[in-house]
Coordinates of C-alpha atoms in Angstrom, one line a residue:
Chain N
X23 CA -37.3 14.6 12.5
X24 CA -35.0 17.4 10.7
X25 CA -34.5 20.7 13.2
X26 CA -32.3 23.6 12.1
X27 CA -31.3 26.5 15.5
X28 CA -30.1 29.3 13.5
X29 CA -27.5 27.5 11.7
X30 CA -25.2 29.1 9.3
X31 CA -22.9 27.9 6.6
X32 CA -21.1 29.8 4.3
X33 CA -18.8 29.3 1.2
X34 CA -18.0 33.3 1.2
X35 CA -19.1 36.2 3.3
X36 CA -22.2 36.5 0.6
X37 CA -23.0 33.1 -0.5
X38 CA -24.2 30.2 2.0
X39 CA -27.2 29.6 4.7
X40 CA -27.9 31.9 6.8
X41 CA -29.2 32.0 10.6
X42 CA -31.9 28.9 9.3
X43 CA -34.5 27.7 11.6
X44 CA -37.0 25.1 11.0
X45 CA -38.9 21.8 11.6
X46 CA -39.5 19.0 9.7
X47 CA -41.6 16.7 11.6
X48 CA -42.1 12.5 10.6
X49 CA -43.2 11.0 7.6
X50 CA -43.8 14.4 6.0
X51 CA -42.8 15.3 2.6
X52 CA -41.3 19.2 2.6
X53 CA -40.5 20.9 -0.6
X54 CA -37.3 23.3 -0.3
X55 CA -38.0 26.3 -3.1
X56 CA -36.2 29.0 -4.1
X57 CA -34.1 30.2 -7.4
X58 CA -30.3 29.2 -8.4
X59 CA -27.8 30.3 -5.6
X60 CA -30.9 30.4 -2.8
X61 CA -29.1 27.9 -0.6
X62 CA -31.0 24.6 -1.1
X63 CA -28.2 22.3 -2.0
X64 CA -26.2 24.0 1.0
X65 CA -29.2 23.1 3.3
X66 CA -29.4 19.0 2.0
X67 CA -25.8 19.5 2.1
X68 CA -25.3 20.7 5.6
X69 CA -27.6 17.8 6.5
X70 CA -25.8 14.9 5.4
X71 CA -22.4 16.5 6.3
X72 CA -20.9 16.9 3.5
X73 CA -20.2 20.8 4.3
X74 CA -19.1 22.4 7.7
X75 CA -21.4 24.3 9.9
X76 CA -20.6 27.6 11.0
X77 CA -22.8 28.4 13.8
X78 CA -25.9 26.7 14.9
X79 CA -26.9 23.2 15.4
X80 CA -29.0 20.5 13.4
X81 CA -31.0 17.7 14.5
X82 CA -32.1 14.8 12.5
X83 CA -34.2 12.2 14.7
X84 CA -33.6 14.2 17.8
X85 CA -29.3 14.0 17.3
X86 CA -27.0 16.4 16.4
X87 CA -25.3 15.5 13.4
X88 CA -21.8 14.4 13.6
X89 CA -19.4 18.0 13.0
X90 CA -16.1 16.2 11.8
X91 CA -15.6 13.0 9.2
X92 CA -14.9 9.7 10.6
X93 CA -16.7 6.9 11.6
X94 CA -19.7 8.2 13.4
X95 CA -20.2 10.4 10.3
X96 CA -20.4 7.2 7.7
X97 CA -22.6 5.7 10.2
X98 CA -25.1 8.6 10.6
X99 CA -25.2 9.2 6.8
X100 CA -26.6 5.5 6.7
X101 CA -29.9 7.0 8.2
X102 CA -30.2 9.0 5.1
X103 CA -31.4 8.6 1.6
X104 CA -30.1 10.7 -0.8
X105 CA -30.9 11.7 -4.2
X106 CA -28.9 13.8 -6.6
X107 CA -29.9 15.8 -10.0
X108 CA -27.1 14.0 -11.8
X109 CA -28.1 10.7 -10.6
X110 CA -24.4 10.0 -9.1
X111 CA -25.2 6.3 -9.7
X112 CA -21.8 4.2 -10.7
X113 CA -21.5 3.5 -14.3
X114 CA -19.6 1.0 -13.8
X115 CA -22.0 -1.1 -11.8
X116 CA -25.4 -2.8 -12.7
X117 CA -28.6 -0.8 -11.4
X118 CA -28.5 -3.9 -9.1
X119 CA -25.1 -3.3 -8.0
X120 CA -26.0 0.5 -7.6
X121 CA -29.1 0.1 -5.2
X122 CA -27.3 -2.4 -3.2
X123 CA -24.6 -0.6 -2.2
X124 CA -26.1 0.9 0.7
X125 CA -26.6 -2.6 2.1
X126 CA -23.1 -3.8 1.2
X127 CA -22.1 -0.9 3.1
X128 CA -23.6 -2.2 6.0
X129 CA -23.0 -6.0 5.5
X130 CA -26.3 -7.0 5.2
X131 CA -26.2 -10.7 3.7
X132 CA -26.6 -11.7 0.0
X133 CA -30.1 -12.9 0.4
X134 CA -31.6 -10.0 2.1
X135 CA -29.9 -7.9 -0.1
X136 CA -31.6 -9.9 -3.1
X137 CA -34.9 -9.4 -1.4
X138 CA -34.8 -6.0 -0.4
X139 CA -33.3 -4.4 -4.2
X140 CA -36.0 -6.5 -6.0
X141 CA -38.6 -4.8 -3.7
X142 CA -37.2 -1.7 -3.9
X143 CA -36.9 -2.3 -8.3
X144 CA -40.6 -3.4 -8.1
X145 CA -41.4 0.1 -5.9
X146 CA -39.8 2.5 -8.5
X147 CA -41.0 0.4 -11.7
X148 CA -37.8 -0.8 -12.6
X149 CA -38.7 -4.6 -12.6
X150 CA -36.4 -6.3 -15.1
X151 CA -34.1 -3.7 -15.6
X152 CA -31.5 -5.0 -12.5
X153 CA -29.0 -6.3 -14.7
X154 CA -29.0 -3.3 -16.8
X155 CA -26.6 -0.7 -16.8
X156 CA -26.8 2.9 -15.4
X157 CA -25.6 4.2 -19.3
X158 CA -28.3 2.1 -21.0
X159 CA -31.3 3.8 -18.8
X160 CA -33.3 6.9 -20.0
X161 CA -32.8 10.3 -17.5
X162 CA -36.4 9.0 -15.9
X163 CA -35.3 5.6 -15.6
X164 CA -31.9 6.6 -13.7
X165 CA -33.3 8.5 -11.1
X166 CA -35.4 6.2 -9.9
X167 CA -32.4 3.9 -9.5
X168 CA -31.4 7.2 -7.8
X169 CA -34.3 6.5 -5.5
X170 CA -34.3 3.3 -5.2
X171 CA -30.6 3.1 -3.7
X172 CA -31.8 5.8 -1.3
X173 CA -35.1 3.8 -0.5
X174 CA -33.2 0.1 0.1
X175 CA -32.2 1.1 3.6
X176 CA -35.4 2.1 4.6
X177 CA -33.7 5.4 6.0
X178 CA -35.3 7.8 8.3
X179 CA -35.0 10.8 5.5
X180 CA -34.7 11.2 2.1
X181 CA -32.9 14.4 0.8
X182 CA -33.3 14.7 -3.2
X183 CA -31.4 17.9 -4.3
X184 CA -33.4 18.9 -7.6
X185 CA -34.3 15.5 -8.3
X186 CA -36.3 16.4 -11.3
X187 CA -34.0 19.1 -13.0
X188 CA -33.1 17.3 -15.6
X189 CA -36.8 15.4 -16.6
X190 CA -39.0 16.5 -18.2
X191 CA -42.5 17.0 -16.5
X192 CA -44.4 13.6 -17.3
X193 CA -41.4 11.8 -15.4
X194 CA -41.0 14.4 -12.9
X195 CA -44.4 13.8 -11.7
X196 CA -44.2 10.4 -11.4
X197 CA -40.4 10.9 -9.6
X198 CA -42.9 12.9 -6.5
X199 CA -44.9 10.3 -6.7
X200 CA -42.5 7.8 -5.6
X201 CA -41.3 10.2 -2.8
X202 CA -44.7 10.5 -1.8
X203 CA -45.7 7.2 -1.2
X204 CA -41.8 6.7 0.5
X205 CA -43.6 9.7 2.9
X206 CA -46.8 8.0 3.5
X207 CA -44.8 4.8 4.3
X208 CA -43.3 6.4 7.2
X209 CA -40.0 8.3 6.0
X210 CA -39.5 11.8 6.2
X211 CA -38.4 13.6 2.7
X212 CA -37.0 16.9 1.6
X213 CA -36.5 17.7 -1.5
X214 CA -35.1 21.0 -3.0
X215 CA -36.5 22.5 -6.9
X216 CA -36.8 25.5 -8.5
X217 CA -39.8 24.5 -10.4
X218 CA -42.9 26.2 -8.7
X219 CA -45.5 24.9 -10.7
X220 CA -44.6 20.9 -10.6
X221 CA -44.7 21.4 -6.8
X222 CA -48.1 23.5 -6.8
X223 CA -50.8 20.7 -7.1
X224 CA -49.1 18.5 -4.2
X225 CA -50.2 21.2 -2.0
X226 CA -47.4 20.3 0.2
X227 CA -45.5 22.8 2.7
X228 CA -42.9 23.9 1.1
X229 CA -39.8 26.6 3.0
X230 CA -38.3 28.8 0.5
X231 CA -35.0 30.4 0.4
X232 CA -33.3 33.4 -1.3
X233 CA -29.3 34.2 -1.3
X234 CA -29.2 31.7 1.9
X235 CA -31.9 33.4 3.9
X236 CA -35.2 31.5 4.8
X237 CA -38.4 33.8 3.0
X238 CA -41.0 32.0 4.1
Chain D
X20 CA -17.0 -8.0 8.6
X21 CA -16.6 -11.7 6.3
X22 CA -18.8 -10.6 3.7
X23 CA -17.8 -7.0 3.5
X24 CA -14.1 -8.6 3.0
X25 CA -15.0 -10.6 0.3
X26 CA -17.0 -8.2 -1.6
X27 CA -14.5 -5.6 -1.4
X28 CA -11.9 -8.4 -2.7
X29 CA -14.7 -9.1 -5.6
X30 CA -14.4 -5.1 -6.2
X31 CA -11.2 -4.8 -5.9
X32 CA -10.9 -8.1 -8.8
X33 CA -13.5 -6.2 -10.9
X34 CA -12.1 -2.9 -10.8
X35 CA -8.5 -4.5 -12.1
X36 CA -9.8 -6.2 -14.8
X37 CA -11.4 -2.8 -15.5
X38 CA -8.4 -1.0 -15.9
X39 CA -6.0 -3.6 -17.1
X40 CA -3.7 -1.3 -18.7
X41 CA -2.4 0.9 -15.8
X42 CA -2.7 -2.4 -13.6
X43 CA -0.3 -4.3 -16.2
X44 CA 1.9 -1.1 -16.2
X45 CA 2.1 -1.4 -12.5
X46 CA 2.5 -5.2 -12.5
X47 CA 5.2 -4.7 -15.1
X48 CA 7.5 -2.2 -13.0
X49 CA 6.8 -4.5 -9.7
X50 CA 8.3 -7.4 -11.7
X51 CA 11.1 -5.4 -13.1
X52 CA 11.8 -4.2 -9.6
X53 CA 11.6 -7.6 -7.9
X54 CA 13.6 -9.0 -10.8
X55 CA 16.4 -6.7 -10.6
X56 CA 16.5 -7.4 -6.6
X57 CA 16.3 -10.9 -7.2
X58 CA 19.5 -10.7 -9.2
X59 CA 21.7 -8.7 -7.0
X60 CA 20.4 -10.9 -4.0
X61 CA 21.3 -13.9 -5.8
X62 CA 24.8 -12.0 -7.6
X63 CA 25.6 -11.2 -3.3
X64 CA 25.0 -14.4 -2.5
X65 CA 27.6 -16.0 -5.0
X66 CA 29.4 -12.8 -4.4
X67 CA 30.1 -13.5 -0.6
X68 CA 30.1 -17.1 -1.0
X69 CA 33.0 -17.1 -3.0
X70 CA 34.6 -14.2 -1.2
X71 CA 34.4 -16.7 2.1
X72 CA 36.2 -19.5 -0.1
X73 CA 38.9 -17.1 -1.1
X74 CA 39.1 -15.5 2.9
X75 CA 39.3 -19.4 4.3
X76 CA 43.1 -19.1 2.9
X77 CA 44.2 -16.2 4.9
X78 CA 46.5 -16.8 7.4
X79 CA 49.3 -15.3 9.5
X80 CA 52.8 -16.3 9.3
X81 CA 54.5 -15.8 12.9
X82 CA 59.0 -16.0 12.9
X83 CA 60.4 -16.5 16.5
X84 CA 63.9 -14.9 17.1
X85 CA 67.0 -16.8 16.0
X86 CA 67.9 -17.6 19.2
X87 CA 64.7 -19.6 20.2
X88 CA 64.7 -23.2 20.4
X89 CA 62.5 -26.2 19.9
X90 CA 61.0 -26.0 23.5
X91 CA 60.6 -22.2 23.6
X92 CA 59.1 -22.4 20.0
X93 CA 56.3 -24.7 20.9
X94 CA 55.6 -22.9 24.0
X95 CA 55.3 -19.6 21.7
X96 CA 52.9 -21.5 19.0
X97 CA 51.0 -22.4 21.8
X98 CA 50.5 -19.0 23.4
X99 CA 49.5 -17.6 19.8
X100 CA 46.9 -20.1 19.9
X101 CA 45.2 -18.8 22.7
X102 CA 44.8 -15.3 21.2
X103 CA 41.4 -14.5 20.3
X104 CA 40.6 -15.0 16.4
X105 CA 43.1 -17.6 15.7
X106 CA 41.2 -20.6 14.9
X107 CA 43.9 -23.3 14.6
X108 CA 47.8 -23.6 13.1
X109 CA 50.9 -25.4 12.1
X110 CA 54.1 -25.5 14.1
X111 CA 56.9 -25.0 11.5
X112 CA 60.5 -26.2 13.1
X113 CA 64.0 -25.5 11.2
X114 CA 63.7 -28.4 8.8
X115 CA 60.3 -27.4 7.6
X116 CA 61.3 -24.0 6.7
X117 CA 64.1 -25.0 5.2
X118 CA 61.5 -27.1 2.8
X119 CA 59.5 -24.2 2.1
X120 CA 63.0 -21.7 1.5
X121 CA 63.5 -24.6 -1.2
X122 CA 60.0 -24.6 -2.4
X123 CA 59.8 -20.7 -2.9
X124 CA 63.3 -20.2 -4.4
X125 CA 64.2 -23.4 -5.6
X126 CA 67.5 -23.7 -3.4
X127 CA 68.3 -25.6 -0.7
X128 CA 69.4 -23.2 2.1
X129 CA 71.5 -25.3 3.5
X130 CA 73.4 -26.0 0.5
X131 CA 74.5 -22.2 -0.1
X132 CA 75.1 -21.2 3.7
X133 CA 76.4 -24.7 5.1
X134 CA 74.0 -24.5 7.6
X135 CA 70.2 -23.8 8.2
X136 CA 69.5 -20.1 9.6
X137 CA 66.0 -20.3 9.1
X138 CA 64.1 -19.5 12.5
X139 CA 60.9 -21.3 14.1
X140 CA 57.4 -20.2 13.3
X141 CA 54.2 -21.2 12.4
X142 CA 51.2 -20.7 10.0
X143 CA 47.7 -19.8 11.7
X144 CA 44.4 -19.7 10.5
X145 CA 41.4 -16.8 11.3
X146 CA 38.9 -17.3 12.6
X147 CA 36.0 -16.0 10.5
X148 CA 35.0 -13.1 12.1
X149 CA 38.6 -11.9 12.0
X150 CA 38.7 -12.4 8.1
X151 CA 38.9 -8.6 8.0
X152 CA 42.0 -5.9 7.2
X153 CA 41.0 -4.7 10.5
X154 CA 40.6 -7.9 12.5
X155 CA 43.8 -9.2 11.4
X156 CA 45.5 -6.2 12.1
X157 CA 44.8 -6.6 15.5
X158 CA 45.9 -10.2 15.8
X159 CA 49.4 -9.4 14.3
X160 CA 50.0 -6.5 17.0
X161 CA 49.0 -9.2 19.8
X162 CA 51.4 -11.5 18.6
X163 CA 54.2 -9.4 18.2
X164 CA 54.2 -8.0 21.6
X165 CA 55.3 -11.2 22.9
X166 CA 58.7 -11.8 23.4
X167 CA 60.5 -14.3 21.4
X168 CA 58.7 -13.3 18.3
X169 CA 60.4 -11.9 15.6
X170 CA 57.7 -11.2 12.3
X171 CA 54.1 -11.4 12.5
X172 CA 52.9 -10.8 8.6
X173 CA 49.8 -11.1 6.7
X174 CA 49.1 -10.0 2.9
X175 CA 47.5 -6.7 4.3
X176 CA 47.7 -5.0 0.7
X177 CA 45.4 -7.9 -0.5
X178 CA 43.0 -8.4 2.0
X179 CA 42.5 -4.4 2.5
X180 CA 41.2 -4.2 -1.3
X181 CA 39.6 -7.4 -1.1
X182 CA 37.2 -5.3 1.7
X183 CA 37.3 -2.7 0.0
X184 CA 36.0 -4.0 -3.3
X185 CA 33.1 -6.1 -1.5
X186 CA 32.0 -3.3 0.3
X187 CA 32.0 -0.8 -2.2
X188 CA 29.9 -3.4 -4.6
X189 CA 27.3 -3.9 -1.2
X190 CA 27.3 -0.3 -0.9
X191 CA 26.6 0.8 -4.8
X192 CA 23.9 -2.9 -4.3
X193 CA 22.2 -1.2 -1.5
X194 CA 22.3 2.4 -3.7
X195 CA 21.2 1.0 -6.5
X196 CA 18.3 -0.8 -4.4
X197 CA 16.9 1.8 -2.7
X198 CA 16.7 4.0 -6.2
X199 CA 15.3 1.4 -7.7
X200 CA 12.8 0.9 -5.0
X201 CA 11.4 4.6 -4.8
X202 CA 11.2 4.3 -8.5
X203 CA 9.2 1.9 -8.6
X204 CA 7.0 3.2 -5.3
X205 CA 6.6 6.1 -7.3
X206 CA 5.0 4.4 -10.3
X207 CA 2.7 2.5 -8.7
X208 CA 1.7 5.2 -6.7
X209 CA 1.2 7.3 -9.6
X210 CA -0.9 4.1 -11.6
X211 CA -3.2 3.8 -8.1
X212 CA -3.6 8.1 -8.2
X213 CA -4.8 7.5 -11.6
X214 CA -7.2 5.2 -10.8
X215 CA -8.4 6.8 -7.8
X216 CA -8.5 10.4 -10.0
X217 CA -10.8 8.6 -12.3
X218 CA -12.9 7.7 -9.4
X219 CA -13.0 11.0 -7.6
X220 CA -16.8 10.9 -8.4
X221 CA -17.5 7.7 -7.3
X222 CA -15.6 7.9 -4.1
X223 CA -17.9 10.7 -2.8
X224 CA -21.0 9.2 -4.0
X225 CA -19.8 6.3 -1.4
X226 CA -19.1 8.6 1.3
X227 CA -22.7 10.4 1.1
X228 CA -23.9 6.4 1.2
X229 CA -22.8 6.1 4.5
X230 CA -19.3 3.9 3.6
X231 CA -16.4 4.3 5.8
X232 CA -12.6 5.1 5.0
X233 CA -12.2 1.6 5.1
X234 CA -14.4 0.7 3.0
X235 CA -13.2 3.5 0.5
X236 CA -9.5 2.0 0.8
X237 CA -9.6 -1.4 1.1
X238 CA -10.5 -2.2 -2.7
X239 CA -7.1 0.4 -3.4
X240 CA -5.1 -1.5 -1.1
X241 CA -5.9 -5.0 -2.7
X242 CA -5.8 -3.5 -6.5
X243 CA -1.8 -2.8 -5.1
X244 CA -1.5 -6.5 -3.4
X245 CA -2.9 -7.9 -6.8
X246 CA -0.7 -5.8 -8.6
X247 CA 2.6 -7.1 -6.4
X248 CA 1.4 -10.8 -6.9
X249 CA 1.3 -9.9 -10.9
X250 CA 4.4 -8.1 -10.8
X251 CA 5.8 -11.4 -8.7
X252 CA 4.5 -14.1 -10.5
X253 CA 5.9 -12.4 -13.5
X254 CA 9.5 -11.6 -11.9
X255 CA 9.7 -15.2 -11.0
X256 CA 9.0 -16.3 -14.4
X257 CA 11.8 -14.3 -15.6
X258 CA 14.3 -15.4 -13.1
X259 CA 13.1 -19.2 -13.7
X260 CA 14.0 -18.8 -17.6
X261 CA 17.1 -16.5 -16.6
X262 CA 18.5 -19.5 -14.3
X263 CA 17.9 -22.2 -17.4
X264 CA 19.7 -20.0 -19.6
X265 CA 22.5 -19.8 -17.2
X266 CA 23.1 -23.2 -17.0
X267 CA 22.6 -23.5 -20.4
X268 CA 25.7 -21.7 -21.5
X269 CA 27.6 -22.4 -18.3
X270 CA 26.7 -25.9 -18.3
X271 CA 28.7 -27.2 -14.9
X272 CA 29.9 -24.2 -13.6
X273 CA 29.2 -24.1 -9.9
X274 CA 26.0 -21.1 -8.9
X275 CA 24.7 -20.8 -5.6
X276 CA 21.3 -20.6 -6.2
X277 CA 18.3 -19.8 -4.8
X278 CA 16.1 -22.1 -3.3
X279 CA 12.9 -22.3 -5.0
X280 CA 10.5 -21.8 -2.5
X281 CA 12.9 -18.7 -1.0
X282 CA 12.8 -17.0 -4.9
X283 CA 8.9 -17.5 -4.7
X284 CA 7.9 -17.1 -1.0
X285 CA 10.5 -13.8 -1.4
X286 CA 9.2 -12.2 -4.6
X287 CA 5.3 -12.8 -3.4
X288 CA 6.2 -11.1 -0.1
X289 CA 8.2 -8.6 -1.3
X290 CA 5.6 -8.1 -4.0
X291 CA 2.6 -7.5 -2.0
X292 CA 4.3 -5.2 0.4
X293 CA 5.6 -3.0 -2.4
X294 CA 1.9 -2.9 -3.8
X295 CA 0.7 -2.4 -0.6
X296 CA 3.3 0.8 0.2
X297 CA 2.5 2.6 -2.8
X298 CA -1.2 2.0 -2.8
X299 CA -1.6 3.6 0.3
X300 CA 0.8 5.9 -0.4
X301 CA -1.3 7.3 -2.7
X302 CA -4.4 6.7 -1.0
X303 CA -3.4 8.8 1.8
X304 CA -2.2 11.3 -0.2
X305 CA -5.0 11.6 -2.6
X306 CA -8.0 10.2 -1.1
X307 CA -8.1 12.1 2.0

């Protein structure tokens, strides 16, 4: 599903990715480790486009991801969930508002829309809290409306860039959980931490980076 | 595409109320702007109204030679009639100028030379697109290059300040305009940077979500057309009470004035394209 051929993308001559080749296949869930500065943000970010690549290529469902911004850019990134450590949810918007904006994005109509956030609320355990907003939520409670926006589209991949950074360890198990049952229901995830041990008892495959080069 | 529209028109409703300050300062220096142009359209329009009034009496006075006589006088009122930019005149024979000699000095001409010296002519009207220094110049010079004519005169002294005064006052208008214009381009601009400087965050998170440029800068670019229809209603407002005032303390005093669907139909317009130039102004400049 995800395929990197020796890309490269640097900030500086030091600091960036570096020649990075792997495979992510479907529906598996991938954990991208490594310390501060290793390069896992700049992978998720090379992914969705929000950085140039240098050199290289990468595939996601078998295309090569759009190089400049511009339509087919917007449209590709619709493919892909994303999750952030800071949430990036809008504070001026309801959760409801928040997870549906992926689907008012793409003009889907009111009632599916209706359908699909409630589903989604239900998924993450957030039933009830729809009218809420982002501000009122605890740290636990706003990434899952973090996931949830990223799991109303039913996108191909999920990227979560250190989605538990900022939980503490009871919520941060229960945030994998979520993107493990998104994985066993068919979409592919990768998410990037630091933390070793929350990731150790998934016994999942994880690719681990240090200063932008791949380690293992 | 319909229901993207009007959820982006929701959004962009939302988002005003949201910040209804800089959206009321924006709204207030659209209305200022469409007020002031409102006045100096409607202080032109009375402006050249009047000025046509005042142009409708110029005229040329034409004096054959001494020697010409009835029959070689009409022929010679006739051919002036033909030259482009007069538009019609009035045969003056011996007797009539004698009439206005006594009219002008208060003697009769006849009574203090015996006998009437006072040549043929006639009066003639311009045409209004001759109403100029320049155009009437050029009628005079026709009409004294035919033989038989002695004067051609016009008040040039008058008429040549007359253009001049109007077109300096179009020309500081227009000045005056155009600054107050970028002024008030530049405010609005600024009000929409703010906004769009506030949401700087939110903007990417929409771009990682798949939305399109579009998308981004429609709900800016209605914020600016709701911000001109504000800044319209309000200019109209003013004018409206302006206008009462006016003939308040003039009472009778004849105005030309606007036509109220012009005033409104002209400040909306005017309104939303203003909005509409300095939002994307910005949006280009700052989104992108």
């Amino acid at each position: 599903m995800i395929r990197f051929e020796n890309v490269t993308a640097r900030y500086t001559k030091e600091t960036g990715i570096f020649n990075l080749s792997f495979t992510i296949q479907k529906s598996e869930l991938v954990f991208l480790m490594g310390p501060t500065g290793a390069g896992k943000s700049t992978v998720l970010r090379a992914i969705i486009g929000d950085i140039p690549v240098n050199n290289g290529k990468i595939y996601v469902d078998n295309q090569e991801i759009p190089r400049f911004n511009g339509r087919k850019i917007a449209y590709y990134r619709r493919k892909i969930g994303t999750i952030f450590q800071d949430f990036k949810l809008i504070k001026a918007k309801t959760v409801f508002e928040n997870i549906a904006l992926p689907l008012r994005i793409c003009g889907v109509p009111g009632k599916v829309i209706q359908d699909k956030v409630s589903e989604v609320l239900k998924m993450v355990d957030l039933t009830g809290k729809g009218k809420s907003m982002p501000l009122q939520l605890s740290g636990g409670e706003q990434q899952r409306v973090s996931i949830a926006r990223a799991l109303v589209n039913e996108p191909l991949v999920i990227l979560a860039d250190e989605p538990t950074g900022n939980l503490d360890p009871i919520v941060s198990d229960e945030i994998i959980d979520v993107l493990e049952r998104a994985a066993a229901g068919g979409t592919t995830v990768l998410m990037s931490t630091h933390n070793y041990p929350l990731i150790r008892p998934r016994k999942k495959r994880f690719i681990e980076l240090n200063k932008g080069y791949l380690v293992q | 595409m319909l229901r993207k529209f009007l959820f982006l028109s929701v959004e962009s409703v939302k988002a005003l109320s949201r910040a209804k300050i800089p959206a009321l300062i924006s709204s207030i220096t659209i209305a200022i702007t469409l007020f002031i142009f409102s006045i100096a359209y409607y202080s032109m329009t009375n402006m050249i109204g009047y000025s046509h009034d005042f142009k409708r009496k110029y005229r040329i006075d034409v004096f054959f030679n001494a020697d010409v006589d009835i029959h070689l006088g009409t022929e010679l009122f006739n051919t002036i009639l033909l030259i482009d930019g007069i538009e019609q005149g009035d045969f003056i024979d011996k007797s009539e100028a004698a009439a206005e000699f006594k009219r002008l000095f208060a003697y009769d001409v006849v009574d203090i030379i015996g006998e009437n010296p006072l040549p043929y002519g006639g009066k003639f009207e311009i045409d209004k697109s001759y109403r100029k220094a320049v155009g009437m110049e050029k009628i005079v010079n026709e009409i004294r290059r035919i033989p038989g004519v002695d004067l051609a005169l016009f008040s040039t002294g008058m008429i040549m300040r007359l253009d001049q005064i109007i077109s300096n006052i179009v020309g500081i208008g227009i000045l005056i305009g155009i600054g107050i214009f970028v002024i008030s381009v530049i405010l609005v601009s600024n009000t929409i940077r703010l906004i769009i400087h506030a949401k700087q965050e939110d903007i990417h998170t929409l771009r990682l979500l798949g939305a399109t440029d579009t998308f981004i800068k429609f709900p800016f670019v209605m914020e600016g057309v709701l911000q001109g229809v504000i800044g319209a209603g309000l200019s109209i407002l003013s004018i409206t009470l302006l206008k009462s005032l006016l003939y308040y303390v003039l009472g009778e005093f004849q105005f030309v004035i606007l036509e109220p669907a012009m005033l409104i139909s002209g400040n909306i317009m005017a309104g939303c394209l203003l909005g509409i130039y300095a939002s994307y102004r910005s949006i280009s400049k700052y989104l992108l």
